[in-house]
């Protein structure tokens, strides 16, 4: 044991420190959420957050994040440097405490915006505990201080290693593969997205991300004077959405130590995107700040429309959904002692924030609309259009209901249902094409497999409102067969089949159908996707046979491997049949290769990030060609059997 400058408590404190960090290594999930890719990237955010705090305190202007060979992360800031003086209670340097004492990651003694609850603010010591090694260098008053840790423990004391005229903190670490068993490889785009978000939320901070894992480094500089205004602009550009008014509307306000800002702009799509943040943390489940914003927005729009005769006395009020159609908005609040609630701690609970945001948005937006009547007119025209579509959808829905009440069986005529009724054991194949539908009906196990062949023209729901969905002859049978309704009426408990399997050809047309159906499920039956009910069938691409021996291949590599296996000496003849479509398979083949739970492979559709999924659907199914081309060019590498 080391001697301590001031005392007898050292051993005892040291034991506590060790126990603290051991707890982190024993239950990493409790501190960083998971030990998968999300948790791995979280390590970087924890260190960067400390540098951002220093920038917010006004001492640091630039943060560099480098991904080094071997997936080492190095974060450099030009702030004051983590204090190196002896911390009186523990008798060791403050910087050592920051990296070895659990929960000392936040500032001791007040100041700054403290974050409570959730995964955040657990800080540098958690990163240290979960790294094979971590090195810190503090540049302060002409000296360079250095200390190294391994798996959370200091392997040497803090020491001076030289002189410098720079100031700031450098932290480098390597995530421990014993903890992050799945992978310790960082995804550049994941880091870029999160760091860019931080640059938007903290206007003026400069963040430079550099990937040095390959010979030629890739560098992106992030600095946005416009803050969250630039965020809205970025979202519209990236998704290829056209704004319907040129200004990005922006307000900010303060009450006591609470600060709130909002940036918003409408585009000509039918989707809303409201992103909210509290102390730079994305509140995925919303909370008081978002409620305050939405309530005020609905009231302003109705009050304004009535005041200027756009809504008459007899007209019904616009709903929240009406006034948010085509809206992109960012709400960012900063406060002391944010309360995060809910299962994922992604919902803000502080009630005073609701009042602040509500008042701010009501007064400032009202003034803005009065001063910019043409913008007000464009927005209200859009909201009125949404209200009319909603009304038309309601009528269409009632019509469908009445029709189905009159019919004896309300299930679609082409549905071949299964006999089992318990959704836990049943599955429905949604099959493109009548001939494939026929094979599937014959080949299936009718006890628990239902088949719905699709016909008619498929609607791109990205470019249509709810009322058009009700009239669509291809989508309505899907809705009735699944039994759980759509949109705000969706009820997952009524789902008639536990697995919803999309089965389409492995060609371009099949891909298109799959994407259209996925867009529909994402926009109108989102819980189906979130709860993991959607699957994609994987029909084979080739039949490889020699005499009576048959293999099915799902890729070019498999095809080549099987032909070698069936013909090892190379002098026989192997027959290779390429399946152009599902329709070419007979019922037995379809069962054996694609539908038999014992032998089939299926892709399960999962959604990691709803905002990113929303972005991808907008890009893929929206009007603009340029963002789509860019998306395809950057993602083509993930596609194996590109059949074009
Ligand atoms: C690359 C990561 O951690 N920078 C950083 C951290 C701190 C300070 C400056 C700092 C804070 C304060 C005073 C204060 C931290 N200090 C502490 C603690 N970059 C990075 N830059 N002086 C310097 O908040 O009063 C924790 S973080 F607790 F030691 F003060």
XYZ file of C-alpha atoms and ligand atoms in Angstrom:
674
model
C 0.000 0.000 0.000
C 1.187 3.483 -0.802
C 1.814 6.145 1.774
C -0.618 8.970 1.635
C 0.185 12.615 2.195
C -2.431 13.115 4.824
C -3.548 10.134 6.414
C -4.949 7.133 7.911
C -8.169 6.888 5.873
C -6.373 5.927 2.748
C -6.604 2.150 3.063
C -10.252 2.271 3.843
C -10.974 4.670 0.989
C -8.868 2.618 -1.355
C -10.937 -0.459 -0.555
C -14.115 1.443 -1.344
C -12.634 2.580 -4.634
C -11.723 -0.953 -5.620
C -15.139 -2.266 -4.674
C -16.789 0.518 -6.675
C -14.933 -0.237 -9.872
C -15.327 -4.000 -9.408
C -19.085 -3.393 -9.255
C -18.899 -1.642 -12.631
C -17.007 -4.565 -14.184
C -19.428 -7.063 -12.664
C -22.554 -5.308 -13.895
C -21.492 -3.061 -16.773
C -25.053 -2.959 -18.117
C -26.190 -1.034 -15.060
C -23.768 1.754 -15.845
C -23.673 1.948 -19.631
C -26.926 0.239 -20.631
C -25.421 -2.708 -22.505
C -22.127 -4.318 -23.463
C -23.142 -4.388 -27.123
C -22.258 -1.740 -29.725
C -24.439 0.844 -27.961
C -22.550 0.494 -24.689
C -19.213 0.543 -26.486
C -19.986 3.864 -28.168
C -21.343 5.169 -24.898
C -17.784 5.091 -23.499
C -16.766 7.739 -26.013
C -19.754 9.939 -25.173
C -18.935 9.856 -21.454
C -15.452 11.257 -22.040
C -16.594 13.737 -24.699
C -19.387 14.929 -22.373
C -16.801 16.024 -19.824
C -15.051 18.062 -22.503
C -18.380 19.546 -23.625
C -19.136 20.541 -20.025
C -15.828 22.340 -19.970
C -16.767 24.128 -23.206
C -20.170 25.084 -21.775
C -18.423 26.474 -18.713
C -16.654 28.779 -21.167
C -13.087 27.453 -20.952
C -12.763 25.198 -23.986
C -13.307 25.939 -27.676
C -12.249 22.767 -29.459
C -12.657 19.044 -28.870
C -10.805 16.489 -30.949
C -11.955 12.898 -31.121
C -9.573 10.460 -32.789
C -10.229 6.819 -33.554
C -6.738 5.296 -33.566
C -5.546 1.946 -34.957
C -6.606 -0.923 -32.687
C -9.845 0.939 -31.893
C -8.217 3.164 -29.326
C -10.156 6.359 -28.669
C -8.369 9.618 -27.893
C -10.266 12.724 -26.817
C -8.431 16.049 -26.544
C -9.791 19.361 -25.302
C -8.213 22.772 -24.743
C -9.929 23.566 -21.448
C -8.442 24.108 -17.991
C -7.353 20.525 -17.567
C -8.804 18.221 -14.916
C -7.448 19.538 -11.572
C -4.196 17.877 -10.486
C -4.110 19.186 -6.897
C -4.537 16.810 -3.959
C -8.131 16.154 -3.103
C -8.230 16.642 0.675
C -10.632 13.891 1.626
C -8.839 11.085 -0.194
C -5.351 12.551 -0.184
C -4.744 11.805 -3.861
C -4.833 14.090 -6.947
C -8.314 15.143 -8.074
C -7.667 13.744 -11.565
C -6.929 10.306 -10.048
C -10.180 10.542 -8.095
C -12.106 11.425 -11.260
C -10.912 8.198 -12.914
C -11.032 5.812 -9.960
C -13.944 6.812 -7.738
C -17.389 5.845 -8.888
C -19.760 8.795 -9.323
C -16.987 11.346 -9.027
C -17.327 11.878 -12.760
C -19.682 14.777 -12.170
C -18.261 17.877 -10.644
C -17.729 17.868 -6.913
C -19.460 20.718 -5.275
C -22.128 22.246 -7.570
C -21.895 24.395 -10.629
C -22.774 23.460 -14.133
C -25.778 21.480 -15.274
C -25.981 18.322 -13.267
C -27.710 15.346 -14.699
C -29.426 12.905 -12.399
C -30.652 9.425 -13.125
C -30.306 7.468 -16.296
C -27.118 6.241 -17.804
C -25.536 9.634 -17.872
C -23.116 11.455 -15.658
C -21.580 8.224 -14.451
C -18.456 9.477 -16.047
C -14.852 8.845 -16.468
C -14.422 6.201 -13.757
C -16.868 3.866 -15.504
C -14.988 4.222 -18.783
C -11.769 3.532 -16.912
C -13.176 0.444 -15.215
C -14.286 -0.966 -18.573
C -11.031 -0.301 -20.443
C -7.990 -2.577 -20.677
C -5.988 0.606 -20.250
C -6.623 4.337 -19.998
C -4.132 7.198 -20.043
C -4.799 10.774 -19.059
C -2.625 13.778 -19.743
C -3.378 17.142 -18.173
C -1.713 20.260 -19.606
C -1.781 22.927 -16.971
C 0.390 25.898 -15.957
C 3.260 24.939 -18.255
C 3.439 21.284 -17.209
C 2.310 17.979 -18.663
C 0.912 15.570 -16.066
C 0.372 11.931 -16.919
C -1.164 8.854 -15.338
C -1.939 5.370 -16.608
C -4.628 2.928 -15.442
C -5.324 -0.702 -16.279
C -8.812 -2.134 -15.877
C -9.644 0.767 -13.573
C -6.584 0.629 -11.322
C -3.802 3.205 -11.306
C -0.578 1.416 -12.290
C 1.542 4.408 -11.299
C 1.085 7.750 -9.526
C 0.342 10.943 -11.384
C 3.652 12.365 -12.605
C 5.033 15.325 -14.537
C 6.352 14.180 -17.926
C 7.408 17.460 -19.488
C 6.639 21.047 -20.245
C 4.112 22.639 -22.571
C 2.511 25.948 -23.382
C -0.775 24.230 -24.205
C -3.685 23.716 -21.831
C -6.328 21.021 -21.636
C -7.005 17.340 -21.101
C -6.202 14.312 -23.261
C -7.810 10.968 -22.480
C -6.980 7.813 -24.452
C -8.465 4.387 -23.755
C -9.019 0.959 -25.174
C -12.340 -0.743 -24.455
C -11.887 -4.111 -22.738
C -12.798 -7.032 -25.019
C -13.491 -9.127 -21.883
C -16.425 -6.766 -21.263
C -17.417 -5.884 -24.826
C -17.418 -9.462 -26.023
C -19.462 -8.816 -29.152
C -17.093 -6.249 -30.634
C -14.760 -3.407 -29.718
C -14.879 -1.859 -33.162
C -16.284 1.658 -33.446
C -18.672 2.663 -36.191
C -17.525 5.988 -37.609
C -21.048 7.008 -38.683
C -22.507 6.276 -35.263
C -19.895 8.496 -33.597
C -20.298 11.151 -36.288
C -24.081 11.321 -35.855
C -23.875 11.691 -32.095
C -21.013 14.220 -32.175
C -22.784 16.257 -34.839
C -25.889 16.298 -32.659
C -23.766 17.627 -29.782
C -22.287 20.303 -32.067
C -25.827 21.405 -33.043
C -26.986 21.457 -29.426
C -24.009 23.527 -28.303
C -23.680 26.287 -30.899
C -20.143 27.439 -31.538
C -18.320 24.420 -30.095
C -15.903 22.913 -32.578
C -15.633 19.124 -32.649
C -13.181 17.420 -35.008
C -13.656 13.692 -35.551
C -10.811 11.822 -37.243
C -10.707 8.156 -38.156
C -7.047 7.111 -38.223
C -7.604 3.372 -38.446
C -6.577 3.297 -42.084
C -3.572 4.752 -43.926
C -5.588 7.702 -45.210
C -7.338 9.435 -42.269
C -10.960 10.547 -42.648
C -11.732 13.828 -40.914
C -14.970 15.736 -40.301
C -15.118 19.156 -38.657
C -18.337 20.004 -36.865
C -19.094 23.574 -35.882
C -22.516 25.213 -36.176
C -22.968 28.888 -35.343
C -26.695 28.386 -36.010
C -27.048 25.710 -33.306
C -30.392 23.911 -33.379
C -31.473 26.030 -36.388
C -28.693 24.331 -38.330
C -29.985 21.009 -36.955
C -33.407 21.554 -38.579
C -31.778 22.655 -41.830
C -29.512 19.586 -41.793
C -32.462 17.213 -41.279
C -34.332 18.704 -44.233
C -31.320 18.632 -46.541
C -30.322 15.087 -45.660
C -33.796 13.714 -46.144
C -34.445 15.692 -49.303
C -37.465 17.453 -47.789
C -38.632 20.814 -49.203
C -39.488 23.496 -46.635
C -42.790 25.317 -47.262
C -41.479 28.581 -45.791
C -37.940 29.945 -45.914
C -37.360 30.962 -42.262
C -36.387 28.502 -39.608
C -38.497 29.773 -36.734
C -36.442 30.059 -33.531
C -37.106 31.124 -29.953
C -35.263 30.896 -26.685
C -36.099 31.868 -23.154
C -34.945 31.532 -19.599
C -36.573 31.330 -16.205
C -34.354 31.078 -13.157
C -31.726 28.481 -13.984
C -33.891 26.832 -16.659
C -33.118 27.564 -20.294
C -35.193 26.480 -23.295
C -34.850 26.891 -27.046
C -36.923 25.726 -29.991
C -36.228 25.677 -33.738
C -38.916 24.648 -36.223
C -39.784 24.575 -39.903
C -42.515 22.892 -41.950
C -41.824 20.778 -45.039
C -44.166 19.416 -47.696
C -44.139 15.792 -46.426
C -46.864 14.312 -44.222
C -44.600 13.247 -41.389
C -43.678 15.033 -38.198
C -40.292 14.888 -36.570
C -40.082 16.432 -33.123
C -36.780 15.745 -31.369
C -36.315 16.837 -27.798
C -33.244 17.099 -25.601
C -32.587 17.831 -21.948
C -29.026 18.741 -20.954
C -27.880 17.532 -24.378
C -29.419 14.108 -23.829
C -31.922 12.925 -26.402
C -35.236 12.341 -24.608
C -36.587 9.672 -26.903
C -39.809 9.307 -24.942
C -40.405 13.049 -24.756
C -41.595 14.403 -21.444
C -42.579 17.767 -20.017
C -40.621 19.935 -22.468
C -42.193 18.162 -25.432
C -45.676 18.264 -23.936
C -45.299 22.013 -23.293
C -44.258 22.533 -26.906
C -47.039 20.443 -28.423
C -49.798 21.954 -26.258
C -48.699 25.502 -27.016
C -48.362 24.816 -30.751
C -51.911 23.444 -30.998
C -53.334 26.391 -29.036
C -51.447 29.031 -31.029
C -52.552 27.595 -34.360
C -56.213 27.391 -33.358
C -56.259 30.797 -31.669
C -54.515 32.413 -34.620
C -56.805 30.714 -37.159
C -59.913 31.861 -35.269
C -58.626 35.376 -34.717
C -58.079 35.854 -38.445
C -61.187 34.025 -39.617
C -59.321 31.069 -41.129
C -61.354 28.814 -38.848
C -65.039 29.821 -38.609
C -67.192 29.488 -35.493
C -68.786 26.314 -36.807
C -65.429 24.665 -37.657
C -63.887 22.118 -35.337
C -60.486 22.815 -33.798
C -57.344 21.534 -35.489
C -55.832 18.611 -33.616
C -52.232 18.270 -32.494
C -51.563 15.861 -35.373
C -53.042 18.315 -37.862
C -50.771 21.162 -36.813
C -47.684 18.915 -36.719
C -48.063 17.459 -40.211
C -44.808 18.140 -42.057
C -43.191 19.729 -38.998
C -39.546 19.321 -38.067
C -38.796 20.740 -34.624
C -35.949 20.600 -32.133
C -36.594 21.400 -28.491
C -33.580 21.736 -26.251
C -33.689 22.553 -22.542
C -30.858 22.965 -20.068
C -31.430 22.876 -16.365
C -29.995 21.972 -12.989
C -31.167 18.657 -11.688
C -33.000 17.182 -14.668
C -35.262 14.294 -13.680
C -35.310 11.430 -16.156
C -38.207 9.024 -15.862
C -39.603 5.876 -17.419
C -38.104 2.501 -18.070
C -35.343 3.730 -20.345
C -34.865 7.019 -18.452
C -35.523 8.822 -21.707
C -38.443 10.992 -20.566
C -38.087 14.350 -18.840
C -40.164 14.767 -15.689
C -39.547 18.313 -14.420
C -42.886 20.134 -14.410
C -41.551 23.702 -14.315
C -40.015 23.066 -17.732
C -43.447 22.415 -19.219
C -44.654 25.851 -18.161
C -41.496 27.524 -19.434
C -41.667 25.907 -22.892
C -45.446 26.349 -23.161
C -45.285 30.103 -22.370
C -42.260 30.605 -24.584
C -43.786 28.895 -27.607
C -47.244 30.404 -27.172
C -46.141 34.027 -26.912
C -43.241 34.019 -29.335
C -44.896 31.898 -32.005
C -48.063 34.011 -31.861
C -45.986 37.152 -32.387
C -44.035 35.505 -35.190
C -47.192 34.439 -37.048
C -48.724 37.905 -36.684
C -45.576 39.472 -38.099
C -45.268 36.891 -40.905
C -48.804 36.362 -42.219
C -47.733 34.597 -45.412
C -45.795 31.977 -43.442
C -48.806 31.633 -41.135
C -51.032 31.084 -44.176
C -48.803 28.353 -45.648
C -48.623 26.490 -42.342
C -52.349 26.744 -41.703
C -53.195 25.622 -45.249
C -51.162 22.523 -44.563
C -52.838 21.911 -41.188
C -56.290 22.393 -42.753
C -55.360 19.883 -45.467
C -54.354 17.415 -42.758
C -57.673 17.984 -40.960
C -59.638 17.322 -44.170
C -57.672 14.129 -44.828
C -58.287 13.023 -41.247
C -62.016 13.602 -41.694
C -62.019 11.714 -45.018
C -60.136 8.846 -43.355
C -62.695 8.704 -40.571
C -65.513 8.405 -43.102
C -63.643 5.764 -45.081
C -63.010 3.830 -41.881
C -66.669 3.893 -40.929
C -67.569 2.756 -44.403
C -65.212 -0.220 -44.154
C -66.629 -1.044 -40.746
C -70.219 -0.935 -41.934
C -69.349 -3.024 -44.986
C -67.608 -5.661 -42.941
C -70.439 -5.778 -40.415
C -72.819 -6.602 -43.267
C -70.611 -9.275 -44.773
C -70.771 -12.669 -43.111
C -67.017 -13.166 -42.929
C -65.088 -9.959 -42.510
C -61.712 -11.466 -43.459
C -60.350 -10.788 -46.933
C -61.509 -13.289 -49.563
C -58.024 -14.272 -50.694
C -56.794 -15.050 -47.203
C -56.141 -18.734 -46.585
C -56.416 -18.741 -42.808
C -54.913 -21.255 -40.404
C -56.886 -23.344 -37.927
C -54.950 -22.416 -34.770
C -56.383 -19.280 -33.100
C -53.694 -18.502 -30.526
C -51.536 -15.746 -32.073
C -48.521 -16.946 -30.116
C -48.304 -19.978 -32.378
C -49.459 -18.593 -35.714
C -47.853 -16.865 -38.639
C -49.038 -15.162 -41.781
C -47.141 -15.116 -45.047
C -47.828 -12.038 -47.120
C -46.952 -13.272 -50.593
C -46.417 -11.259 -53.741
C -47.887 -12.804 -56.869
C -50.766 -15.187 -57.393
C -48.720 -18.188 -58.511
C -46.392 -17.961 -55.518
C -49.492 -17.507 -53.366
C -50.885 -20.738 -54.817
C -47.697 -22.707 -54.093
C -47.574 -21.296 -50.578
C -51.183 -22.306 -49.928
C -50.515 -25.852 -51.052
C -47.137 -26.156 -49.370
C -47.923 -24.629 -45.972
C -48.807 -26.278 -42.688
C -52.396 -25.098 -42.483
C -52.632 -25.619 -38.757
C -50.627 -22.516 -37.929
C -49.635 -20.877 -41.253
C -51.949 -18.439 -43.022
C -51.316 -17.135 -46.523
C -52.367 -13.779 -47.908
C -51.530 -13.255 -51.577
C -51.231 -9.613 -52.583
C -52.744 -8.169 -55.684
C -53.545 -4.733 -57.059
C -51.471 -1.587 -57.024
C -49.277 -1.018 -54.014
C -49.474 2.456 -52.537
C -46.350 4.317 -51.437
C -47.587 5.517 -48.055
C -44.689 7.933 -47.795
C -46.454 10.087 -50.370
C -50.045 9.552 -49.224
C -52.212 10.442 -46.263
C -54.342 8.133 -44.127
C -57.493 8.584 -46.231
C -55.718 7.100 -49.289
C -54.604 4.074 -47.279
C -58.258 3.266 -46.524
C -59.087 3.236 -50.192
C -56.160 1.038 -51.196
C -57.142 -2.388 -52.461
C -53.727 -3.882 -51.725
C -53.210 -2.589 -48.201
C -56.715 -3.016 -46.802
C -56.658 -6.842 -46.960
C -53.396 -6.712 -44.969
C -55.040 -4.483 -42.370
C -58.130 -6.688 -42.049
C -56.145 -9.915 -41.966
C -53.845 -8.677 -39.173
C -56.883 -7.417 -37.285
C -55.269 -4.670 -35.226
C -56.214 -1.489 -37.130
C -53.876 1.299 -38.162
C -52.625 4.716 -37.099
C -53.898 6.020 -33.770
C -56.437 3.151 -33.639
C -53.729 0.486 -33.788
C -54.101 -2.139 -31.048
C -51.333 -4.727 -30.832
C -53.352 -6.984 -28.526
C -55.698 -7.713 -31.460
C -52.911 -9.013 -33.704
C -54.121 -12.323 -35.207
C -50.669 -13.785 -36.013
C -47.507 -13.663 -33.916
C -45.221 -13.596 -36.941
C -45.911 -11.461 -39.987
C -43.672 -12.736 -42.773
C -43.116 -10.844 -45.993
C -42.362 -13.274 -48.819
C -41.374 -11.702 -52.132
C -38.996 -12.575 -54.948
C -35.280 -12.052 -54.469
C -35.169 -9.512 -57.307
C -35.590 -5.765 -57.706
C -39.391 -5.904 -57.885
C -39.454 -8.088 -54.784
C -37.230 -5.596 -52.966
C -39.569 -2.817 -53.951
C -42.616 -4.636 -52.587
C -40.737 -5.440 -49.365
C -39.735 -1.812 -48.900
C -43.262 -0.550 -49.608
C -44.721 -2.977 -47.057
C -42.060 -2.120 -44.474
C -42.753 1.587 -44.990
C -46.435 0.884 -44.419
C -45.783 -1.109 -41.222
C -43.365 1.540 -39.950
C -45.696 4.474 -40.593
C -49.054 2.921 -39.648
C -48.349 -0.104 -37.431
C -45.098 0.922 -35.757
C -45.490 -1.343 -32.647
C -45.436 -4.371 -34.979
C -41.912 -3.377 -35.962
C -40.840 -2.270 -32.478
C -42.051 -5.465 -30.857
C -40.324 -7.665 -33.424
C -43.308 -9.214 -35.220
C -42.100 -8.549 -38.759
C -39.963 -11.082 -40.641
C -38.639 -11.388 -44.157
C -38.653 -14.806 -45.780
C -35.419 -15.856 -47.459
C -36.118 -17.964 -50.532
C -33.070 -19.661 -52.053
C -31.474 -18.221 -55.176
C -30.264 -21.500 -56.698
C -31.092 -25.163 -56.807
C -27.898 -27.185 -57.178
C -28.471 -30.843 -58.048
C -26.711 -33.943 -59.201
C -28.961 -36.873 -59.846
C -31.134 -37.285 -56.771
C -28.932 -35.102 -54.571
C -30.313 -31.558 -54.167
C -28.960 -28.500 -52.320
C -30.469 -25.026 -52.131
C -28.067 -22.078 -52.198
C -28.799 -18.639 -50.766
C -25.745 -16.918 -52.245
C -23.230 -17.239 -55.079
C -20.645 -18.608 -52.633
C -23.008 -21.324 -51.446
C -23.843 -22.226 -55.038
C -20.144 -22.690 -55.855
C -19.477 -24.616 -52.658
C -22.396 -26.987 -53.205
C -21.455 -27.652 -56.828
C -17.969 -28.640 -55.658
C -19.380 -30.800 -52.852
C -21.720 -32.616 -55.215
C -19.003 -33.105 -57.775
C -15.730 -33.465 -55.850
C -13.679 -35.053 -58.630
C -14.987 -32.565 -61.186
C -15.944 -35.023 -63.916
C -19.690 -35.372 -63.321
C -22.387 -32.893 -64.247
C -24.018 -30.604 -61.723
C -27.274 -28.923 -62.620
C -27.694 -25.359 -61.430
C -31.119 -23.758 -61.621
C -31.439 -20.080 -60.832
C -34.808 -19.218 -59.334
C -36.148 -16.100 -61.010
C -39.112 -15.992 -58.692
C -40.983 -17.817 -55.959
C -43.491 -18.930 -58.568
C -40.904 -21.250 -60.106
C -40.805 -23.402 -57.006
C -43.307 -26.142 -56.533
C -45.209 -26.277 -53.213
C -42.877 -28.907 -51.689
C -39.763 -26.948 -52.592
C -41.227 -23.733 -51.208
C -42.134 -25.490 -47.959
C -38.752 -27.150 -47.624
C -36.608 -24.110 -48.435
C -38.569 -21.133 -47.182
C -41.495 -22.050 -44.957
C -40.578 -25.053 -42.817
C -39.644 -23.684 -39.368
C -37.145 -26.550 -38.989
C -35.093 -25.611 -42.042
C -35.936 -22.069 -43.158
C -33.895 -18.931 -42.510
C -35.767 -15.692 -42.001
C -34.626 -12.153 -41.341
C -36.182 -10.581 -38.282
C -36.813 -6.873 -38.761
C -35.513 -4.934 -35.800
C -35.337 -1.234 -35.165
C -32.425 0.126 -33.227
C -32.990 3.819 -33.731
C -36.438 5.158 -34.642
C -35.105 8.519 -35.842
C -32.617 6.851 -38.156
C -35.308 4.463 -39.425
C -37.581 7.432 -40.080
C -34.782 9.127 -41.994
C -34.105 6.053 -44.128
C -37.775 5.616 -45.062
C -38.012 9.300 -45.988
C -34.899 9.046 -48.135
C -35.844 5.763 -49.814
C -39.516 6.409 -50.422
C -39.652 10.199 -50.741
C -39.571 12.366 -53.890
C -35.924 13.302 -54.066
C -33.432 11.371 -56.153
C -30.178 12.904 -54.852
C -30.436 11.793 -51.183
C -31.605 8.371 -52.349
C -28.661 7.961 -54.703
C -26.282 8.992 -51.934
C -27.846 6.533 -49.492
C -27.616 3.697 -51.989
C -24.026 4.522 -52.899
C -22.870 4.519 -49.284
C -24.840 1.417 -48.314
C -24.444 -0.782 -51.380
C -21.561 -2.527 -49.605
C -24.042 -4.154 -47.218
C -25.951 -5.838 -50.021
C -24.824 -9.337 -50.943
C -26.941 -10.433 -53.831
C -27.500 -7.242 -55.709
C -29.671 -8.480 -58.523
C -29.502 -5.574 -60.952
C -11.038 14.692 -22.710
C -11.952 14.836 -21.559
O -12.507 15.678 -18.978
N -12.025 17.838 -19.545
C -12.169 18.489 -18.345
C -12.689 17.892 -17.197
C -12.772 18.645 -16.024
C -12.367 19.988 -16.050
C -11.857 20.499 -17.242
C -12.437 20.908 -14.895
C -13.598 21.086 -14.201
C -13.632 21.951 -13.126
C -12.507 22.648 -12.790
C -14.882 22.143 -12.346
C -13.258 17.972 -14.829
N -12.943 18.275 -13.614
C -13.501 17.446 -12.702
C -13.247 17.647 -11.275
N -11.902 16.159 -21.066
C -12.171 16.509 -19.791
N -11.769 19.762 -18.340
N -11.357 22.484 -13.469
C -11.318 21.633 -14.505
O -15.896 21.614 -12.754
O -14.821 22.838 -11.337
C -14.276 16.479 -13.205
S -14.294 16.622 -14.885
F -14.132 16.999 -10.594
F -12.063 17.212 -10.966
F -13.291 18.938 -10.997
